[in-house]
PDB file of C-alpha atoms in Angstrom:
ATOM      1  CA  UNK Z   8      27.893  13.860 -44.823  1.00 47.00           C
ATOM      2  CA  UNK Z   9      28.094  16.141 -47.898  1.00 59.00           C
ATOM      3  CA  UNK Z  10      29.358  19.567 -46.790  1.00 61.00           C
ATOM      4  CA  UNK Z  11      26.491  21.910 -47.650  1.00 57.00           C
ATOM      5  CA  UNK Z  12      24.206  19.420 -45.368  1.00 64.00           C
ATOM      6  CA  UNK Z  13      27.111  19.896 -42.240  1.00 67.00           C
ATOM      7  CA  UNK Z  14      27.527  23.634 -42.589  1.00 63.00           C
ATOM      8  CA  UNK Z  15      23.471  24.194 -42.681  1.00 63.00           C
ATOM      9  CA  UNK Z  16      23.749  22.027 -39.431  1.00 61.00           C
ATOM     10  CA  UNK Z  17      25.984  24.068 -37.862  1.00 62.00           C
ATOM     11  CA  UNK Z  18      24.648  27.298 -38.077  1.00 61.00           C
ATOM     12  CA  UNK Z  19      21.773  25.914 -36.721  1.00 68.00           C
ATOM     13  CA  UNK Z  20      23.299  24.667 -34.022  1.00 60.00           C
ATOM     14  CA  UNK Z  21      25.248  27.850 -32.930  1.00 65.00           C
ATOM     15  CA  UNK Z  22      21.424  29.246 -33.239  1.00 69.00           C
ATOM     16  CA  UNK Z  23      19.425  26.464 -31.251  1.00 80.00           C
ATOM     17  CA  UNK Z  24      21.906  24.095 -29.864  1.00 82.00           C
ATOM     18  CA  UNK Z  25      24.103  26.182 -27.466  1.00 87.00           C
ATOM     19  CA  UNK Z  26      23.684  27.914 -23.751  1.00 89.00           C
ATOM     20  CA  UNK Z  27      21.612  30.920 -25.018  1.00 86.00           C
ATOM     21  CA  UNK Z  28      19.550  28.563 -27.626  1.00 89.00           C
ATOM     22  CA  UNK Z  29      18.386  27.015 -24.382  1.00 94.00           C
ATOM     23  CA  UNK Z  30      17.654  30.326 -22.346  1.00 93.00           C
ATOM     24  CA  UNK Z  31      15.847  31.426 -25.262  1.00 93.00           C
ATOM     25  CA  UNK Z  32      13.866  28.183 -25.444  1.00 94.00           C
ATOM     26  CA  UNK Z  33      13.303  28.274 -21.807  1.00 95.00           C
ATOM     27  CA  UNK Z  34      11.345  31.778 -21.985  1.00 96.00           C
ATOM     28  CA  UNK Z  35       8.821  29.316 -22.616  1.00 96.00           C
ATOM     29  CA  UNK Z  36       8.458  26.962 -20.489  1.00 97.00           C
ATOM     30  CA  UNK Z  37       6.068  26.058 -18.128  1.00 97.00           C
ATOM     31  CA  UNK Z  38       7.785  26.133 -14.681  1.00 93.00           C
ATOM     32  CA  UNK Z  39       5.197  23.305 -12.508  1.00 98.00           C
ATOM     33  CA  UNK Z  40       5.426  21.153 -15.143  1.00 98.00           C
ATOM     34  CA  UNK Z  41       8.750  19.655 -13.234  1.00 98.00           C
ATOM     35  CA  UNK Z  42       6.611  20.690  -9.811  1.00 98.00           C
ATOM     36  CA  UNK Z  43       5.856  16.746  -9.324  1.00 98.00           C
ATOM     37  CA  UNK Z  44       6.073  14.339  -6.979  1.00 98.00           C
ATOM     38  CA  UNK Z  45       7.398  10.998  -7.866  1.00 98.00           C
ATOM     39  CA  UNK Z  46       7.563   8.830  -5.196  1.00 98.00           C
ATOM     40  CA  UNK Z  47       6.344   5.023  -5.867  1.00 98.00           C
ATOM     41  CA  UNK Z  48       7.892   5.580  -9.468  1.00 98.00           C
ATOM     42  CA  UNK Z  49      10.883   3.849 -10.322  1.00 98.00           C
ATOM     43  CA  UNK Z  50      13.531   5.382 -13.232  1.00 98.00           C
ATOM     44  CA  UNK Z  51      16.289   3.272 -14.961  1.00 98.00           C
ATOM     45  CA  UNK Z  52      19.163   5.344 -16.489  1.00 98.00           C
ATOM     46  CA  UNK Z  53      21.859   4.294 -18.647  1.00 98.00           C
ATOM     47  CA  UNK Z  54      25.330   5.993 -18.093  1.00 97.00           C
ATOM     48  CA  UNK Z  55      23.608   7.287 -15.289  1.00 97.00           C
ATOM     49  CA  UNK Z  56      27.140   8.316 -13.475  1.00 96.00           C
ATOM     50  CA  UNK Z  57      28.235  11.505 -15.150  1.00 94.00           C
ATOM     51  CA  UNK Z  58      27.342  14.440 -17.935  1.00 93.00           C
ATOM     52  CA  UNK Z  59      23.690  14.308 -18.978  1.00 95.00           C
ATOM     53  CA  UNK Z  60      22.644  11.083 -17.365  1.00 96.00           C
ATOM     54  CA  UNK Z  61      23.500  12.123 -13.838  1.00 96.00           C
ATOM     55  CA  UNK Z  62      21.982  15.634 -14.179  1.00 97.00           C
ATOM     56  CA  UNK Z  63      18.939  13.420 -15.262  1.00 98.00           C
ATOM     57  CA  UNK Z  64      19.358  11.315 -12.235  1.00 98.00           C
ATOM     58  CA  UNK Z  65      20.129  14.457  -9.629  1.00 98.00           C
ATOM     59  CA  UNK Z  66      16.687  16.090 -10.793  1.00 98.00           C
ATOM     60  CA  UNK Z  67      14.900  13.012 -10.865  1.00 98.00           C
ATOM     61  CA  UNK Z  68      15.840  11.566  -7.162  1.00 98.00           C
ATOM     62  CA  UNK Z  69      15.426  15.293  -6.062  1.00 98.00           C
ATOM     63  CA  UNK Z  70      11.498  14.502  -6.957  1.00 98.00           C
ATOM     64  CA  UNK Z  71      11.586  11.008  -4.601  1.00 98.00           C
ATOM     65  CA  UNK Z  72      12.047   8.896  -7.622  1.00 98.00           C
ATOM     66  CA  UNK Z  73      13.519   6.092  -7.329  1.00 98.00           C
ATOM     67  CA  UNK Z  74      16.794   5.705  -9.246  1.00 98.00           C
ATOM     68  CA  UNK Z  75      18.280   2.585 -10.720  1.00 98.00           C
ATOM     69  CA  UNK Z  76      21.738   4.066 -12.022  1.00 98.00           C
ATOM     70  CA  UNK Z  77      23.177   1.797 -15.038  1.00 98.00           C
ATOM     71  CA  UNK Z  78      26.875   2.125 -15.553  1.00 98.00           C
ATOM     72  CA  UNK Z  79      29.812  -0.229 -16.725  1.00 96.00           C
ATOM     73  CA  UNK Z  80      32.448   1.520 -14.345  1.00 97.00           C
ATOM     74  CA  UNK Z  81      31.594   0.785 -10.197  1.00 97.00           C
ATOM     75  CA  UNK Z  82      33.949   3.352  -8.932  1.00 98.00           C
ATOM     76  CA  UNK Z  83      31.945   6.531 -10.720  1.00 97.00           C
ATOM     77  CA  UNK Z  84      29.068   5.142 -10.520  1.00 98.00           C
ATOM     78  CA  UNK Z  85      29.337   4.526  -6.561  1.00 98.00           C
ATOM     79  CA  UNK Z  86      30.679   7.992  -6.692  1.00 98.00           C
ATOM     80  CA  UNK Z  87      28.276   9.671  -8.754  1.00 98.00           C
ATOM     81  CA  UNK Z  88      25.779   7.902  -6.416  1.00 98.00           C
ATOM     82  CA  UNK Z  89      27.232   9.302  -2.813  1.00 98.00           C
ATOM     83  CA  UNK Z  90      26.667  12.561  -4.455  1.00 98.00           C
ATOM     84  CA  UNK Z  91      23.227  12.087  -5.872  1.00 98.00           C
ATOM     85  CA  UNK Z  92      22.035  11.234  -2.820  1.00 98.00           C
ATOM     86  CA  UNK Z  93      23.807  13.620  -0.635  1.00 98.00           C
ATOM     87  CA  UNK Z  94      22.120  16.492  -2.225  1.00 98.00           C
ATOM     88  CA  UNK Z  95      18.637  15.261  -2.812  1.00 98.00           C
ATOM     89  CA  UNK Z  96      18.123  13.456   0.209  1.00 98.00           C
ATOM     90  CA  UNK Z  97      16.914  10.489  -1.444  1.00 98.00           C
ATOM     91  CA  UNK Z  98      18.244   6.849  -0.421  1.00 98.00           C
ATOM     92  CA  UNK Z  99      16.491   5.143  -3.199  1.00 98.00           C
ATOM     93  CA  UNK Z 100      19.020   4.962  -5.330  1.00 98.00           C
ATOM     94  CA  UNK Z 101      20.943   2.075  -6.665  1.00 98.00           C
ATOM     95  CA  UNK Z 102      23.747   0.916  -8.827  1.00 98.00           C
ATOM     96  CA  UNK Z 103      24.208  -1.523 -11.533  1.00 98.00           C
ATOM     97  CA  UNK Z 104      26.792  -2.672 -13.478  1.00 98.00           C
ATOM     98  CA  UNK Z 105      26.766  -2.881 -16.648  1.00 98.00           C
ATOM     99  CA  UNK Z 106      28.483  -2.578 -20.491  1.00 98.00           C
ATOM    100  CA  UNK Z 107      26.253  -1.572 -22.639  1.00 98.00           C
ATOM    101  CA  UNK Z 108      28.434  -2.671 -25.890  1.00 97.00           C
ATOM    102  CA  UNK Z 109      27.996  -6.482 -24.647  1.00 98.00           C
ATOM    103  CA  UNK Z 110      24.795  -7.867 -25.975  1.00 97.00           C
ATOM    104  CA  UNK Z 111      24.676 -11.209 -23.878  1.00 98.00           C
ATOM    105  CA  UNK Z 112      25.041  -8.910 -20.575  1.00 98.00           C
ATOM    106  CA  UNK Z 113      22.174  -6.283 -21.104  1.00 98.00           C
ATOM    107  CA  UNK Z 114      20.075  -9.141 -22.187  1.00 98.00           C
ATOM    108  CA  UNK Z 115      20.654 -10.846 -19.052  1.00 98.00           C
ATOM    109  CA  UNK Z 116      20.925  -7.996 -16.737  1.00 98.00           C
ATOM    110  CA  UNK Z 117      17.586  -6.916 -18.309  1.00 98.00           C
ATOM    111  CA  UNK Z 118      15.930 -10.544 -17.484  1.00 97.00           C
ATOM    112  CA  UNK Z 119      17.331 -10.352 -14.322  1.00 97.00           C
ATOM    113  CA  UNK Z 120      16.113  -7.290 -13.459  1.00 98.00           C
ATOM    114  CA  UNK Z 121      12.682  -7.144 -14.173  1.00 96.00           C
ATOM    115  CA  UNK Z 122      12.431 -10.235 -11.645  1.00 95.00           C
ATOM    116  CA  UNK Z 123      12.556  -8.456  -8.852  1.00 94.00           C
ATOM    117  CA  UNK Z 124      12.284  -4.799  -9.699  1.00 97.00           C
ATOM    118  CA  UNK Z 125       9.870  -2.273 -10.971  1.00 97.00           C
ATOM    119  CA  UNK Z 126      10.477   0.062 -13.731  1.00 98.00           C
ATOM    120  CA  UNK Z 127       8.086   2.724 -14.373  1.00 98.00           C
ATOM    121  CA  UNK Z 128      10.507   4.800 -16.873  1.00 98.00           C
ATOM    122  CA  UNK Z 129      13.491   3.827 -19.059  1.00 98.00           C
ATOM    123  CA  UNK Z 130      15.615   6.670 -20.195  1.00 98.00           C
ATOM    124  CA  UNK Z 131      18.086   5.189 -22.554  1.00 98.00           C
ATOM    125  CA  UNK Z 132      21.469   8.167 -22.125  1.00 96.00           C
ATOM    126  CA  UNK Z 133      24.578   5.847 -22.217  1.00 95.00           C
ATOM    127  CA  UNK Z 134      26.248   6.265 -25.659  1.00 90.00           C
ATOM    128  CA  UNK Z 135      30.211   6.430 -26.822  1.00 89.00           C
ATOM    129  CA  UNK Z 136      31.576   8.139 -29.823  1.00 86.00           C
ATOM    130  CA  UNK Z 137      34.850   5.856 -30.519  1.00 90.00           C
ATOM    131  CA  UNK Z 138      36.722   7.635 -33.423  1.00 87.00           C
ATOM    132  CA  UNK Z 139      38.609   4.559 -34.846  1.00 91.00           C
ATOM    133  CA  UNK Z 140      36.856   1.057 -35.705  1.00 95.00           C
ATOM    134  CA  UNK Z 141      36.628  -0.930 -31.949  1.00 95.00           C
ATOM    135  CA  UNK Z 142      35.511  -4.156 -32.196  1.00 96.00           C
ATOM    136  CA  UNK Z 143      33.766  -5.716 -28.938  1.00 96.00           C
ATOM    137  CA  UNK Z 144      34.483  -9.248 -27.919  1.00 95.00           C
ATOM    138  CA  UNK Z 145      31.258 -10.250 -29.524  1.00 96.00           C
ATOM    139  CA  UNK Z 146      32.866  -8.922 -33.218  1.00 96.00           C
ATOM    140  CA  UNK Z 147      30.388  -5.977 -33.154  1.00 96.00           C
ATOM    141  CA  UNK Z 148      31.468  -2.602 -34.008  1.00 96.00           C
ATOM    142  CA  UNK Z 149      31.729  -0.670 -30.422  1.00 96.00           C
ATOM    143  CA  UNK Z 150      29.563   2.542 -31.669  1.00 96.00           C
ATOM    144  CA  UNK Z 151      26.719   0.338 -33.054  1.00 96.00           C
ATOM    145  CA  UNK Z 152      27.179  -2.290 -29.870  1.00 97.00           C
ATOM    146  CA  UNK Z 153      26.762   0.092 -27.516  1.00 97.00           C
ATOM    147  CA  UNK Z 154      24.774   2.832 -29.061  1.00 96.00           C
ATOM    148  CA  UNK Z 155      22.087   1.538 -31.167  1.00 97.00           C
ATOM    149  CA  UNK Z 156      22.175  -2.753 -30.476  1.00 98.00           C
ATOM    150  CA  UNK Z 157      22.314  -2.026 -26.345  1.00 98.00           C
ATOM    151  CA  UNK Z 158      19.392   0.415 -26.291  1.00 98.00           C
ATOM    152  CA  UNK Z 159      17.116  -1.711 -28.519  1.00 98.00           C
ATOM    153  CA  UNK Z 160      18.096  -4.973 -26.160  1.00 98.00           C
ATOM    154  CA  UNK Z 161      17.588  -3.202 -23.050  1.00 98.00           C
ATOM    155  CA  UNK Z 162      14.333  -1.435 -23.973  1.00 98.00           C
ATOM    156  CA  UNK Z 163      13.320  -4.394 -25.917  1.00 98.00           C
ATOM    157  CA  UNK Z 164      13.691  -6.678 -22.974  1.00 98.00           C
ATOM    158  CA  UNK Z 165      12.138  -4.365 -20.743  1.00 98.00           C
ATOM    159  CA  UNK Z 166       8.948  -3.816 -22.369  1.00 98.00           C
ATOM    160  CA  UNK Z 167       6.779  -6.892 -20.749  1.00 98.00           C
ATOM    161  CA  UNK Z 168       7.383  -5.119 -17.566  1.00 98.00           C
ATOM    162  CA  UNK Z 169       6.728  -1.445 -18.394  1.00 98.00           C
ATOM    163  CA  UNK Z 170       3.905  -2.762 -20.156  1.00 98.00           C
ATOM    164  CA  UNK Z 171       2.552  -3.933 -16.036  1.00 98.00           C
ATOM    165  CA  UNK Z 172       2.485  -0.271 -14.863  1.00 98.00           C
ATOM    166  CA  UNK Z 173       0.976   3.026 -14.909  1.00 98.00           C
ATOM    167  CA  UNK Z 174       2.058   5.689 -16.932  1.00 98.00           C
ATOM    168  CA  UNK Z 175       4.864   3.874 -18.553  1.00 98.00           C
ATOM    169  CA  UNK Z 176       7.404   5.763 -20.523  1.00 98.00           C
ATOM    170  CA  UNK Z 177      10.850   5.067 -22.543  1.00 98.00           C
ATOM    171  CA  UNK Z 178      12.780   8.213 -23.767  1.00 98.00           C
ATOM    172  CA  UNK Z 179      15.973   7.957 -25.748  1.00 98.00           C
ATOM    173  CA  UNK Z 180      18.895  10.391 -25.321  1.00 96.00           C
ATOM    174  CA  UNK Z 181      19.438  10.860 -29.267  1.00 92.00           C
ATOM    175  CA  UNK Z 182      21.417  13.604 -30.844  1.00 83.00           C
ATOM    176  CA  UNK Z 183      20.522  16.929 -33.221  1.00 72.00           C
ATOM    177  CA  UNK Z 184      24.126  15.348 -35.114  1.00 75.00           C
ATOM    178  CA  UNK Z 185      22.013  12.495 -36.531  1.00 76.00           C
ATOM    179  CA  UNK Z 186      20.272  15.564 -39.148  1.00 76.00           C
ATOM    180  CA  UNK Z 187      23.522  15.246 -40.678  1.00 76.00           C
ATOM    181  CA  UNK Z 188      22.808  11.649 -41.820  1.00 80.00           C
ATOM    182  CA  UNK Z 189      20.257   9.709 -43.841  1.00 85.00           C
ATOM    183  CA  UNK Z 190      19.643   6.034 -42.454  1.00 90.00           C
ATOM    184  CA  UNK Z 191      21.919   3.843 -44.129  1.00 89.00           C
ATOM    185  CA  UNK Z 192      21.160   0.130 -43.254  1.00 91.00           C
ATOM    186  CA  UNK Z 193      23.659  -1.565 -46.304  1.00 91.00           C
ATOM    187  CA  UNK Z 194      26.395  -0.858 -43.625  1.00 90.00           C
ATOM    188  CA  UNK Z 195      25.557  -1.066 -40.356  1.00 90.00           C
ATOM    189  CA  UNK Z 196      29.075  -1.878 -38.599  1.00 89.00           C
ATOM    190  CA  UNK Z 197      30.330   0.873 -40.892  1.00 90.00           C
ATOM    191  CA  UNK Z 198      33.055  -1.931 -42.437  1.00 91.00           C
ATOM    192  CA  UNK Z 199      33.099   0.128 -46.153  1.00 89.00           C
ATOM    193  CA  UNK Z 200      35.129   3.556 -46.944  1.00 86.00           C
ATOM    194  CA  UNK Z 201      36.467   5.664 -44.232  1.00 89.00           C
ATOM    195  CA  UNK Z 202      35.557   5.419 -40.359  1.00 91.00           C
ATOM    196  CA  UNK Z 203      34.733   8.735 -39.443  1.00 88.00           C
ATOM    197  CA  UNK Z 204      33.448   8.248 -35.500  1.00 86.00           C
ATOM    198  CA  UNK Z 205      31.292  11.643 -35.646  1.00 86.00           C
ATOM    199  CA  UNK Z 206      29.480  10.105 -38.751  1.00 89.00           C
ATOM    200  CA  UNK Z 207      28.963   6.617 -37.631  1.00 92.00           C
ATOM    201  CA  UNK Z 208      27.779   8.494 -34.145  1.00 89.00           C
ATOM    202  CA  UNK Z 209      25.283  10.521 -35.645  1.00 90.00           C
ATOM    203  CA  UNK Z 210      24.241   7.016 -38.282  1.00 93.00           C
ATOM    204  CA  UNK Z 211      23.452   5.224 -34.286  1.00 95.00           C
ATOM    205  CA  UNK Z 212      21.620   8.664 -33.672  1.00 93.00           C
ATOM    206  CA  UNK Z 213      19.653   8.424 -36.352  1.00 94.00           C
ATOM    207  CA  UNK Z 214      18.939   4.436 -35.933  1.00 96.00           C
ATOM    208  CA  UNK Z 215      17.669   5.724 -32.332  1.00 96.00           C
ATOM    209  CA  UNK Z 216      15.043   8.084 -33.918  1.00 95.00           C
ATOM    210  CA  UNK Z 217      13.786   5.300 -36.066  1.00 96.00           C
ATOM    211  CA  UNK Z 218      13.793   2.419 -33.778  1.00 97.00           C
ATOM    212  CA  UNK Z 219      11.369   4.984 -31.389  1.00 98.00           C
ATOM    213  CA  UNK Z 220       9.160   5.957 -34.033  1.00 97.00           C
ATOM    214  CA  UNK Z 221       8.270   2.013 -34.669  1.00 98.00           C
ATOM    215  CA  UNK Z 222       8.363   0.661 -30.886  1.00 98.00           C
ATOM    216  CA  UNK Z 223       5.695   3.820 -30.430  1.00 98.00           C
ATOM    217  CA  UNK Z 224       3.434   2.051 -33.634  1.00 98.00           C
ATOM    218  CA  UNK Z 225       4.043  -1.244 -32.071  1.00 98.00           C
ATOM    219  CA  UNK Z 226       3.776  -0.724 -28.337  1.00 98.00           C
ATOM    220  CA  UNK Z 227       0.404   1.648 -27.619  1.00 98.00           C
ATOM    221  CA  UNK Z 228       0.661   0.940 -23.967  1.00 98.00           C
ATOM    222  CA  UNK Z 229       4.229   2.771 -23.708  1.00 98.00           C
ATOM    223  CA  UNK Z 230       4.716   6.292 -24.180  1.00 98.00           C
ATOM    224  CA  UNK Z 231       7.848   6.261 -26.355  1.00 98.00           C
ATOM    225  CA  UNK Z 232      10.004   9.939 -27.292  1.00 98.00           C
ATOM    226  CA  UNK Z 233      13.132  10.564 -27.980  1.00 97.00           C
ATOM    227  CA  UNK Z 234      15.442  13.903 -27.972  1.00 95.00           C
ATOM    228  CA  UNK Z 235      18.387  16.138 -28.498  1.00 93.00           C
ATOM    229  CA  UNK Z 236      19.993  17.786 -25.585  1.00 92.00           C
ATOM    230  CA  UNK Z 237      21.635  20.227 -27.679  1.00 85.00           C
ATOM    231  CA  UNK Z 238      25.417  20.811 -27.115  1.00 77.00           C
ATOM    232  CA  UNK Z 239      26.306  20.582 -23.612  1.00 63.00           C
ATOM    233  CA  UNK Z 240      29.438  20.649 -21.619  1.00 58.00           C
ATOM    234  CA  UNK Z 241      29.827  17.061 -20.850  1.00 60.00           C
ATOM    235  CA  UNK Z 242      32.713  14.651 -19.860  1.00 62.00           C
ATOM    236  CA  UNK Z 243      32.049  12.511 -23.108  1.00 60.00           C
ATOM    237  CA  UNK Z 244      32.248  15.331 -25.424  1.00 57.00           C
ATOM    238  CA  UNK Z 245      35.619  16.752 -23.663  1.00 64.00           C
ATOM    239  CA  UNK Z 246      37.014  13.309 -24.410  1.00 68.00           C
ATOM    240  CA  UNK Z 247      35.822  12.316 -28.260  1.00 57.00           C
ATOM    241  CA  UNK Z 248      35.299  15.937 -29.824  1.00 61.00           C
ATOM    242  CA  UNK Z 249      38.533  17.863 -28.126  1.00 59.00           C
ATOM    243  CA  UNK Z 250      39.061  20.412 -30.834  1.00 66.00           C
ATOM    244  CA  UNK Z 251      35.301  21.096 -30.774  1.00 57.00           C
ATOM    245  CA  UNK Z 252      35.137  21.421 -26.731  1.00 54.00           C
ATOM    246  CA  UNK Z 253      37.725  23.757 -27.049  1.00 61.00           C
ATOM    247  CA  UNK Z 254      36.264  25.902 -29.774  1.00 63.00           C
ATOM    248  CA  UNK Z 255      32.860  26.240 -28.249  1.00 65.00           C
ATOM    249  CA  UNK Z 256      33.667  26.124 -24.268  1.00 68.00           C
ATOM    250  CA  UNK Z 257      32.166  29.208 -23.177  1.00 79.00           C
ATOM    251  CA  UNK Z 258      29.141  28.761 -25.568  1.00 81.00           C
ATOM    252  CA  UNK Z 259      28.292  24.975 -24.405  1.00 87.00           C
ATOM    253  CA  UNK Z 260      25.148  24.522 -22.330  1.00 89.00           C
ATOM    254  CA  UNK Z 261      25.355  23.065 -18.501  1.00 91.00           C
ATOM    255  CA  UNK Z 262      24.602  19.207 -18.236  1.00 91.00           C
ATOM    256  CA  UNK Z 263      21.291  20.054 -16.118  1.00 94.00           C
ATOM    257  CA  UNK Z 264      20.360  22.113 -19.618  1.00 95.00           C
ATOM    258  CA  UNK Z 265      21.112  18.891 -21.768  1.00 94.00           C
ATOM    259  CA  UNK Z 266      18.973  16.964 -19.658  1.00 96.00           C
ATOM    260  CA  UNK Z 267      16.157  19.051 -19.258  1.00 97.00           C
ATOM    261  CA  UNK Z 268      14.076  18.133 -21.835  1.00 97.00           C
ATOM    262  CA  UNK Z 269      15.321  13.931 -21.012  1.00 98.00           C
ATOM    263  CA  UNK Z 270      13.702  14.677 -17.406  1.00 98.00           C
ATOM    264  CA  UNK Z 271      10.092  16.786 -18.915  1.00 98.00           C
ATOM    265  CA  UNK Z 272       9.519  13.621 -21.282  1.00 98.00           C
ATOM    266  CA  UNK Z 273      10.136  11.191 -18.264  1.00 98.00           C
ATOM    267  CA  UNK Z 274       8.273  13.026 -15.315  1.00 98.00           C
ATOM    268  CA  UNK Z 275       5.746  15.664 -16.747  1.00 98.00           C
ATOM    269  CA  UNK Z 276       1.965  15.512 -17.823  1.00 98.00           C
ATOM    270  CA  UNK Z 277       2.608  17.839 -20.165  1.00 98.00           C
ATOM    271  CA  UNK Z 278       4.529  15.171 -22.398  1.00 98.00           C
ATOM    272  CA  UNK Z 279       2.472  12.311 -22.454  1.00 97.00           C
ATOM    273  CA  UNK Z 280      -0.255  14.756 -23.914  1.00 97.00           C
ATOM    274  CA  UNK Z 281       2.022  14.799 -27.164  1.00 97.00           C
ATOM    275  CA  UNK Z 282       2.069  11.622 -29.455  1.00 97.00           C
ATOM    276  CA  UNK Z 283       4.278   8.342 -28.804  1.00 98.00           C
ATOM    277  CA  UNK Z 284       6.840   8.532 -30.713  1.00 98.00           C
ATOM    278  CA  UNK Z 285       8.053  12.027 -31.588  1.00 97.00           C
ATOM    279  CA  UNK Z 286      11.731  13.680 -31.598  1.00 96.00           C
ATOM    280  CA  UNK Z 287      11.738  16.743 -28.910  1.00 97.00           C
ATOM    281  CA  UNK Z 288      14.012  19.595 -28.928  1.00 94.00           C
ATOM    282  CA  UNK Z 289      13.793  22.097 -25.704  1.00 96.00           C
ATOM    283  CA  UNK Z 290      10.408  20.565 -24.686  1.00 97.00           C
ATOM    284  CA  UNK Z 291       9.034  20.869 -27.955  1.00 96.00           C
ATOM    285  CA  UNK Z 292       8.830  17.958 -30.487  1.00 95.00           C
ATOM    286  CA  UNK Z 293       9.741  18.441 -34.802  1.00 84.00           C
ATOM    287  CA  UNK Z 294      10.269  16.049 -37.352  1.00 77.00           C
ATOM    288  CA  UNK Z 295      13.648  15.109 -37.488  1.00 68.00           C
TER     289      UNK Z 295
END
């Protein structure tokens, strides 16, 4: 990312992206648009057991949703789950295991799922930022694997049975980081010059904005958005952006403020009025 692009991004981000740009965003929203009740719907969320996925999660099974928690570690996500349901009094809610970086097993899961199961919204959160070149088992690059190659298998595979209910909706936890980048598709597992993991997060960012805009033009039946949750104080940015976390701390938004905008697309009317497709920002969509 050239310098004068990053710096522009970051001024906008100590503007828009932190704890105040959210409470100055939030001046205008519209409080009963979350006033729902969403019982008989059914919500899959990946990385479902911690940060912005599990705020997701707590608001959503706090509505009577039904929750179907995707995570690769059983232990937090069992966890996560105990507590989910101990403070919104909602049973439905159930775990599944799985790594998102492993191609075969989403695919499969996916299939294996949609048997049995209803899904009514797919909210696609899980996402690593690895800051040195991982390869998975199946020789993919872990960022891409997981980031931009699980989401489009899962949602992908999931389509023929969100396309069998009402109201069906897919929204993608993307990232404000991927304005720093311009697509690049000559290098997808990032194999040429120097791996930066910030960069190649914000290139599977970026992939995530495109791959929405052309389900939305393929799929009419699905409601399709994606969005940035600005920067929020989360378990996964502790761990891969340190020096950053500690820098910002106090200004860093809650995880129920990074996921507000992730539970609007998913539950209100209000979102479905706006166009498939679109990249939303505190409720409000922009052209990223």
């Amino acid at each position: 990312m050239s310098f004068y692009r990053n710096a522009v991004w970051f001024v906008k981000g100590l503007q828009e992206y932190t704890k105040s740009g959210y409470e100055a965003a939030a001046k205008h929203f519209v409080a009963a648009d979350l006033d729902v009740n969403l019982s008989g719907r059914s919500f899959m969320i990946t990385g479902a057991n911690s940060g912005i996925g599990k705020a997701t999660a707590q608001e959503i099974a706090s509505r009577g949703g039904t929750i179907h928690m995707v995570c690769r570690n059983e232990g937090r996500a069992e966890a996560a789950k105990e507590e989910i349901v101990e403070r919104s009094k909602n049973q439905n809610v159930h775990v599944h295991i799985v790594d998102m970086s492993s191609a075969r097993e989403v695919w499969e899961f996916a299939q294996k799922f949609s048997q049995s199961n209803t899904v009514h919204v797919l909210i696609n959160n899980a996402g690593c930022m690895v800051n040195q070149r991982e390869l998975t088992e199946e020789g993919l690059e872990k960022n891409f694997a997981t980031n931009t190659l699980g989401t489009y298998i899962l949602t992908t595979a999931l389509i023929p049975a969100l396309k069998k209910v009402e109201d069906p909706r897919v929204v993608t936890v993307s990232s404000g980081g991927m304005l720093t980048q311009k697509l690049n598709v000559d290098d997808l597992q990032f194999e040429k010059g120097t791996f930066e993991g910030t960069m190649v997060y914000a290139q599977n960012k970026r992939q995530q904005v495109i791959l929405t805009d052309r389900w939305a033009s393929q799929h009419k039946e699905i409601h399709f958005s994606c969005m940035h949750p600005g920067w929020a104080d989360t378990p996964a940015v502790q761990t891969s952006m340190p020096s950053f976390h500690a820098k910002m701390q106090n200004k860093l938004r809650t995880e129920a403020m990074g996921g507000d905008t992730a539970v609007w697309l998913s539950v209100s009317a209000a979102a479905i009025k706006q166009p498939s497709g679109l990249f939303f920002q505190d409720r409000k969509a922009f052209k990223p």
